[in-house]
Tab-separated table of C-alpha atoms in Angstrom:
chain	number	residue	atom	x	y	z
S	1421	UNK	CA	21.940	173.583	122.929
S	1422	UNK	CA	20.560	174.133	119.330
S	1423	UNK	CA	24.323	174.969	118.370
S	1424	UNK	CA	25.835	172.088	119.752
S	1425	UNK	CA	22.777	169.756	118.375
S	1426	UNK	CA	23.625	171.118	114.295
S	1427	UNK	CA	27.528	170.708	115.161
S	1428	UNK	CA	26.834	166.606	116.755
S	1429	UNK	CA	24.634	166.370	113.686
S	1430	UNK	CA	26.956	167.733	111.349
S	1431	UNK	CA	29.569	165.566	112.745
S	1432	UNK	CA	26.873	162.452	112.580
S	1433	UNK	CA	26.497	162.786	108.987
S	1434	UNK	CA	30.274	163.288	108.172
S	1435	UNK	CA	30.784	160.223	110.426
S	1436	UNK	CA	28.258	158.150	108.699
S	1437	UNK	CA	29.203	158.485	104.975
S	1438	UNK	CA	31.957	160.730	103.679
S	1439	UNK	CA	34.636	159.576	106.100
S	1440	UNK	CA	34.320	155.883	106.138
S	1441	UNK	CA	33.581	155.534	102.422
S	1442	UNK	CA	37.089	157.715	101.886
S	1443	UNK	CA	38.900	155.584	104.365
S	1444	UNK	CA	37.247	152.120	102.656
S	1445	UNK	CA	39.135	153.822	99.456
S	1446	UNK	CA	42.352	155.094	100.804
S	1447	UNK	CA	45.329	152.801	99.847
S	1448	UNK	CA	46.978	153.550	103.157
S	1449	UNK	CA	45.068	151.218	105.722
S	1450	UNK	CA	46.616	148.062	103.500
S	1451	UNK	CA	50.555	149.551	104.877
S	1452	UNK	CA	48.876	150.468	108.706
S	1453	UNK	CA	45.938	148.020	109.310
S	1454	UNK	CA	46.176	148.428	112.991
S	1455	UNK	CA	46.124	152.400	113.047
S	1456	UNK	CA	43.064	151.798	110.497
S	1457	UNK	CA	41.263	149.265	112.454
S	1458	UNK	CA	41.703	151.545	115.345
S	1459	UNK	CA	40.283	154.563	113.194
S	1460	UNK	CA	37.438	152.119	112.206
S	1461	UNK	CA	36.372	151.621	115.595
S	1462	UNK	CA	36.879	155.144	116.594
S	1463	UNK	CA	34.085	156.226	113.227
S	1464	UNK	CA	31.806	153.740	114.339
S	1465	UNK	CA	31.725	154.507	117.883
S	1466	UNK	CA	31.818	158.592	117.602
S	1467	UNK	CA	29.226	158.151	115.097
S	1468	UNK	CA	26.855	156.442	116.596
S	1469	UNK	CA	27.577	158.647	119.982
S	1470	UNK	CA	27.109	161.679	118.021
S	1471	UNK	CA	24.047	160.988	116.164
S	1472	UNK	CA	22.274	160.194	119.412
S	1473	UNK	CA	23.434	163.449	121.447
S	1474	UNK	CA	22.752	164.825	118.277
S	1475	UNK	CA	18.867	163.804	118.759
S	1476	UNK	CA	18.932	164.108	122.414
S	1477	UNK	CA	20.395	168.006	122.714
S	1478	UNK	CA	18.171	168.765	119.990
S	1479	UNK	CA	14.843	167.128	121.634
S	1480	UNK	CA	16.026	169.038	125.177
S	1481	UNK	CA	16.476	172.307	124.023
S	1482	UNK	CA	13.279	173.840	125.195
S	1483	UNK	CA	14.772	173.026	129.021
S	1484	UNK	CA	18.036	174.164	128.317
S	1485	UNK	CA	19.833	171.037	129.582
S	1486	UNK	CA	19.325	167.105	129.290
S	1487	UNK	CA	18.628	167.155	133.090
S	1488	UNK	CA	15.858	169.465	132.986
S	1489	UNK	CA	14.140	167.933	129.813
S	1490	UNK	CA	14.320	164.337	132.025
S	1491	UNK	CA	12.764	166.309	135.178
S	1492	UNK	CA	9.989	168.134	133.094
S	1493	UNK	CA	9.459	165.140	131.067
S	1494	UNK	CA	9.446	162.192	133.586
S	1495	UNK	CA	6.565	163.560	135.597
S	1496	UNK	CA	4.108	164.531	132.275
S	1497	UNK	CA	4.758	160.780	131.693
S	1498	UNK	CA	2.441	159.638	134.775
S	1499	UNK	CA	0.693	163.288	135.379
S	1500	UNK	CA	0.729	165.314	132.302
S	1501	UNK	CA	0.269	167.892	130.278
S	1502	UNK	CA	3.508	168.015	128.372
S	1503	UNK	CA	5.610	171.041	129.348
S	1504	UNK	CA	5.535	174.301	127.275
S	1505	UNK	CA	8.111	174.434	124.841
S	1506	UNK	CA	8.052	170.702	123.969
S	1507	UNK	CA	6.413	170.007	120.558
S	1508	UNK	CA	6.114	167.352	118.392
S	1509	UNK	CA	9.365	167.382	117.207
S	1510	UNK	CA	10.910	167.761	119.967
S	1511	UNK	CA	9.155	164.362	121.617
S	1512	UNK	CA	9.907	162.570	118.564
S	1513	UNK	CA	14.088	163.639	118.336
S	1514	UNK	CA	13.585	162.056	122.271
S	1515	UNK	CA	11.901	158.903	121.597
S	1516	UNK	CA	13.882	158.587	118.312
S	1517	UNK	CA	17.056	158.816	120.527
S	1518	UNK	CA	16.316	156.574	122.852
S	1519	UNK	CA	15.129	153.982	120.330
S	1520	UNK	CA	18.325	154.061	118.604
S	1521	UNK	CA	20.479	153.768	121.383
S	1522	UNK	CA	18.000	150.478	122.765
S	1523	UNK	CA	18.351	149.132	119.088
S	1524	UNK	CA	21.827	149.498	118.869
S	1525	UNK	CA	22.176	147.588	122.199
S	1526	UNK	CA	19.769	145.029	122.024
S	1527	UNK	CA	21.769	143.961	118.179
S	1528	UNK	CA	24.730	143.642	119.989
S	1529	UNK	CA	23.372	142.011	123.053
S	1530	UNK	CA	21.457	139.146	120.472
S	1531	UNK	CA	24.773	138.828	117.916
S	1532	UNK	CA	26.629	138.489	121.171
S	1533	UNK	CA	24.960	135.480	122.359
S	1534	UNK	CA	24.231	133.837	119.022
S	1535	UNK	CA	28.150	134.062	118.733
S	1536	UNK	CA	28.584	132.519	122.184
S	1537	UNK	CA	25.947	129.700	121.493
S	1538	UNK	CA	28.057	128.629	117.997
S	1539	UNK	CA	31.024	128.797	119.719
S	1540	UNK	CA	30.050	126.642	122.297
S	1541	UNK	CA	28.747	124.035	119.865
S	1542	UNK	CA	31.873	124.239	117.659
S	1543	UNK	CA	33.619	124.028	120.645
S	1544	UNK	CA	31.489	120.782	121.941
S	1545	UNK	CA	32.051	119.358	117.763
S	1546	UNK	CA	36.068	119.691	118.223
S	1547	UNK	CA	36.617	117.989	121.264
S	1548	UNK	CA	33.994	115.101	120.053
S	1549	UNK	CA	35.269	114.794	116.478
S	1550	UNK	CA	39.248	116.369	116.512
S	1551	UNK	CA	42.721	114.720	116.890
S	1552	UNK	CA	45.303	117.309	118.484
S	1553	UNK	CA	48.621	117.695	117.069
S	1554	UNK	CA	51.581	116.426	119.375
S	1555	UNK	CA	53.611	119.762	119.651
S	1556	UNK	CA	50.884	122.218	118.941
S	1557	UNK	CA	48.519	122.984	121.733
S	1558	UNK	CA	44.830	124.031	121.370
S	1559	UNK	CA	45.007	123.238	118.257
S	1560	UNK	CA	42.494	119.918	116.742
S	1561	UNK	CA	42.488	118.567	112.896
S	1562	UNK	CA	39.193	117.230	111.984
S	1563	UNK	CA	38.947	114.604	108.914
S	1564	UNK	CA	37.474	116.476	106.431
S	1565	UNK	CA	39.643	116.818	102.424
S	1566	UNK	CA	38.766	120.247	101.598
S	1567	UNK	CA	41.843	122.333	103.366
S	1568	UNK	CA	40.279	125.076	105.504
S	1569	UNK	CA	41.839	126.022	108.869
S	1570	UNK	CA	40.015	128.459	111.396
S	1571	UNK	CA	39.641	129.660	115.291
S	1572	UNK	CA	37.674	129.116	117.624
S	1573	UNK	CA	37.359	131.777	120.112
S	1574	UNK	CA	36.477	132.097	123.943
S	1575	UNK	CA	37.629	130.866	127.671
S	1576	UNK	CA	38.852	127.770	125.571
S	1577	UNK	CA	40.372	128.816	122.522
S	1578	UNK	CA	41.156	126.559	119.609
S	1579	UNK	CA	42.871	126.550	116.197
S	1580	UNK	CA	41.056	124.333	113.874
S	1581	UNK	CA	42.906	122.255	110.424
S	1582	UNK	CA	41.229	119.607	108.504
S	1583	UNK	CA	43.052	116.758	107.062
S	1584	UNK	CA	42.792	118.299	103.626
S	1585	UNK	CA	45.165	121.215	104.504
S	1586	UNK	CA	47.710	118.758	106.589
S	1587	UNK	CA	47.822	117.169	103.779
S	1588	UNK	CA	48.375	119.951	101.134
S	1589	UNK	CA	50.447	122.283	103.076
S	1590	UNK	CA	54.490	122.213	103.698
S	1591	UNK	CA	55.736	122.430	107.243
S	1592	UNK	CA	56.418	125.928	107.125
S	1593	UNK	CA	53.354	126.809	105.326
S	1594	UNK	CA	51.056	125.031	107.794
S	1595	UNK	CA	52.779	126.921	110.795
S	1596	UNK	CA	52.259	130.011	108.510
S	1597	UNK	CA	48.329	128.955	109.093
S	1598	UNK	CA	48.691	127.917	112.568
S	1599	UNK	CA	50.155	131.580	113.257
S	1600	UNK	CA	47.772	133.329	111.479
S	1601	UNK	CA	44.904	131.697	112.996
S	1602	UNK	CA	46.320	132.592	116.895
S	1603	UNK	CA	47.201	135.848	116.411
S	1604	UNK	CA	43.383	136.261	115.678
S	1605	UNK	CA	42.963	134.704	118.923
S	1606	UNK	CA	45.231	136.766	120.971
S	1607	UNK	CA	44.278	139.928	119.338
S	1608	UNK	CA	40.861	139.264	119.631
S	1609	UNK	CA	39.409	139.893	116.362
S	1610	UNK	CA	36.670	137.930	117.125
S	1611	UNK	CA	35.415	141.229	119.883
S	1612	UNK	CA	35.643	143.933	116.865
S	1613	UNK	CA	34.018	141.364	114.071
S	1614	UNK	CA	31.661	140.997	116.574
S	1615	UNK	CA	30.800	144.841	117.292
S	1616	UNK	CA	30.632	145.553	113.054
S	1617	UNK	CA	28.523	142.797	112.571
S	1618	UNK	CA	25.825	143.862	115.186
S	1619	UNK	CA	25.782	147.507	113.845
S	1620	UNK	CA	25.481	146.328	110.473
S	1621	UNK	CA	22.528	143.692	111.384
S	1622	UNK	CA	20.835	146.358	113.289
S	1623	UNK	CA	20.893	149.172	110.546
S	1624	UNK	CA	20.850	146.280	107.208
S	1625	UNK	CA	19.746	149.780	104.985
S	1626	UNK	CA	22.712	151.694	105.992
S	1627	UNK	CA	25.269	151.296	103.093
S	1628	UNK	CA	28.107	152.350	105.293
S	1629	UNK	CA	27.618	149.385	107.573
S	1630	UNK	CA	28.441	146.474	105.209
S	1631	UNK	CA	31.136	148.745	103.915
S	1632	UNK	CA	32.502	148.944	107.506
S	1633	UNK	CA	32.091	144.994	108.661
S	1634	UNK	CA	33.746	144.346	105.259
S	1635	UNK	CA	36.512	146.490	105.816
S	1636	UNK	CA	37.077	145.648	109.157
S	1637	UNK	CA	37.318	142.294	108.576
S	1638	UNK	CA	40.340	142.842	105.371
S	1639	UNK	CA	41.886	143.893	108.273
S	1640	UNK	CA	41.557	141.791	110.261
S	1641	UNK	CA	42.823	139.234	108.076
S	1642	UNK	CA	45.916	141.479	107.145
S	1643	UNK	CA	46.660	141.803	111.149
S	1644	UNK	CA	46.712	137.722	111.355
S	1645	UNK	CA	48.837	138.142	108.164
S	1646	UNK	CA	51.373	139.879	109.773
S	1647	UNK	CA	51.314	137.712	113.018
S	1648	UNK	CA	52.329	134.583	110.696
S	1649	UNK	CA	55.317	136.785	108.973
S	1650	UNK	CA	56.937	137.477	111.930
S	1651	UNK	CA	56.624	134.014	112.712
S	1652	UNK	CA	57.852	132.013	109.161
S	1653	UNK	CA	58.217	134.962	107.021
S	1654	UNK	CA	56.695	136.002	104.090
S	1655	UNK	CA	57.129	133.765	101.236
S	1656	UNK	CA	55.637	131.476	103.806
S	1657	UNK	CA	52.647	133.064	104.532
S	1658	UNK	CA	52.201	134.188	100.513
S	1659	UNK	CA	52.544	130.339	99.744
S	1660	UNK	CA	49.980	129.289	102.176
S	1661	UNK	CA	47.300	131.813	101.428
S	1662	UNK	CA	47.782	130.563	97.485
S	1663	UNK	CA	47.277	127.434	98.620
S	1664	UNK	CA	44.231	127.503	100.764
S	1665	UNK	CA	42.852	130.251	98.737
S	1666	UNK	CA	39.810	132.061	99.957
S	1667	UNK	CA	38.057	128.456	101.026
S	1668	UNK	CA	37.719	129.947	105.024
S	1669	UNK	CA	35.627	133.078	106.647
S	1670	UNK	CA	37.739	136.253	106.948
S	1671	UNK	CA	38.502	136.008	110.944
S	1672	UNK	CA	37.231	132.563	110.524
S	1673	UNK	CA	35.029	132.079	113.925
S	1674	UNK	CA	32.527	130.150	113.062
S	1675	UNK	CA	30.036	132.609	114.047
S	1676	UNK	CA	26.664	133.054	112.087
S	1677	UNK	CA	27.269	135.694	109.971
S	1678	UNK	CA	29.730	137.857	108.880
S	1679	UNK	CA	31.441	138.749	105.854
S	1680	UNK	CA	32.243	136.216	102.799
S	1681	UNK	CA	35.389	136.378	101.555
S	1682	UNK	CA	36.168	136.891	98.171
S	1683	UNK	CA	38.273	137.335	95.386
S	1684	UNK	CA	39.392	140.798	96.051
S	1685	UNK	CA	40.086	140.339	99.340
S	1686	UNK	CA	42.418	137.376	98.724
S	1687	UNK	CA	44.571	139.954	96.096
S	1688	UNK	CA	44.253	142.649	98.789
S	1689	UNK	CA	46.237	140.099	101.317
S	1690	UNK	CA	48.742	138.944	98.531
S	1691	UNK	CA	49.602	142.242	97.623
S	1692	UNK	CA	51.231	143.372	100.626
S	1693	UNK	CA	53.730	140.590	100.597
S	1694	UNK	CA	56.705	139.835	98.670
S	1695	UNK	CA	56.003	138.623	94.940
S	1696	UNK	CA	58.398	135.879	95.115
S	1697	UNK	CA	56.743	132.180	95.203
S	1698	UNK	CA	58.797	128.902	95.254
């Protein structure tokens, strides 16, 4: 069990820094941003599987299986004395893996229902303050001048405009928006935003974890970019991200939390489609 415990570790480690910060660099995900948002999820969920088993194989070792640590243990619990074999370190690898693994879960449990409760209230705020647009279903404009657009996930889904962007956009450009905006919806971005943003709020001093919610959302964004070109094309889509700029959330959920967009992540969107602008 030692063996297996320096091989999950091993794999922990590589999981947790060299291979996500050389996929955050690689030019690649930009040309496949569904085979990388895949890979994402795959890094975050082996890693976090592996550092735990990691722990736990490690901590059992001295019964030779996880089954006979949890019958030697669970009895010394109530009854005592600790087994032979079991030291220190051995306890703590235990209780550290199992403290982990409740962390982990509890930080998804609480982002999950903090996302549910703004959604709800965004939700409630549409219906009370938003128009619908003849011809476009679930989808409100709310009076506001600066042009943002954005999605509101859940049983009810809606697409969100404010006058401002109406008003600024071009036909084709606003269905560009429109597009983008519901093929976050049917994908459901909102799920993997969701999962990267609890890992990251339960480990904030783990580098890797803002480099992973940030990356994941880019992606995100591209995926929605991609749903709109197939629908209007790109000059369409190129025009309408100029336009709006970087003025809404990447995945735009109105969620507490998540990643700001920026400059950088604009160019990273503009790049991929076609330089011409009319």
């Amino acid at each position: 069990m030692l063996v297996a415990a320096v091989l999950l570790g091993i794999l922990a480690f590589a999981l947790a820094w060299p291979v996500p910060v050389a996929l955050a660099r690689a030019a690649w995900p930009s040309r496949s941003p569904a085979l990388a948002l895949a890979l994402w999820q795959a890094i975050a969920v082996a890693g976090g599987v592996s550092m735990i088993g990691s722990l736990l194989l490690f901590g059992a070792a001295p019964a030779g299986s996880l089954f006979g640590a949890w019958t030697a243990l669970v009895p010394a619990i109530f009854a005592g004395p600790i087994p032979a074999g079991f030291g220190v370190v051995q306890l703590a690898a235990l209780t550290l893996a199992a403290g982990l693994a409740v962390h982990l879960a509890l930080n998804l449990a609480v982002t999950a229902v903090r996302a549910e409760r703004e959604r709800r209230r965004q939700h409630h705020l549409i219906a009370l303050l938003g128009d619908p647009i003849p011809g476009q279903p679930r989808t409100r404009v709310l009076a506001h001048p600066v042009p943002l657009a954005y999605c509101v996930p859940g049983i009810r889904t809606a697409t969100v405009l404010t006058d401002g962007l109406v008003e600024t956009l071009r036909a084709d450009e606003l269905a560009a928006v429109i597009a983008h905006e519901r093929t976050h919806l049917d994908q459901l971005h909102h799920l993997v935003l969701l999962a990267f943003r609890a890992w990251h709020s339960a480990l904030p001093w783990f580098p890797i974890a803002n480099r992973a919610e940030r990356a994941v959302a880019q992606l995100t964004e591209m995926l929605a970019d991609d749903g709109a070109r197939h629908a209007t094309g790109d000059d369409s889509v190129r025009r309408a991200i100029i336009q709006v700029g970087s003025g809404g959330e990447p995945g735009a959920y109105a969620d507490a939390g998540g990643v700001s967009p920026d400059l950088a992540m604009l160019e990273a969107r503009l790049a991929r489609l076609a330089p011409s602008v009319s």
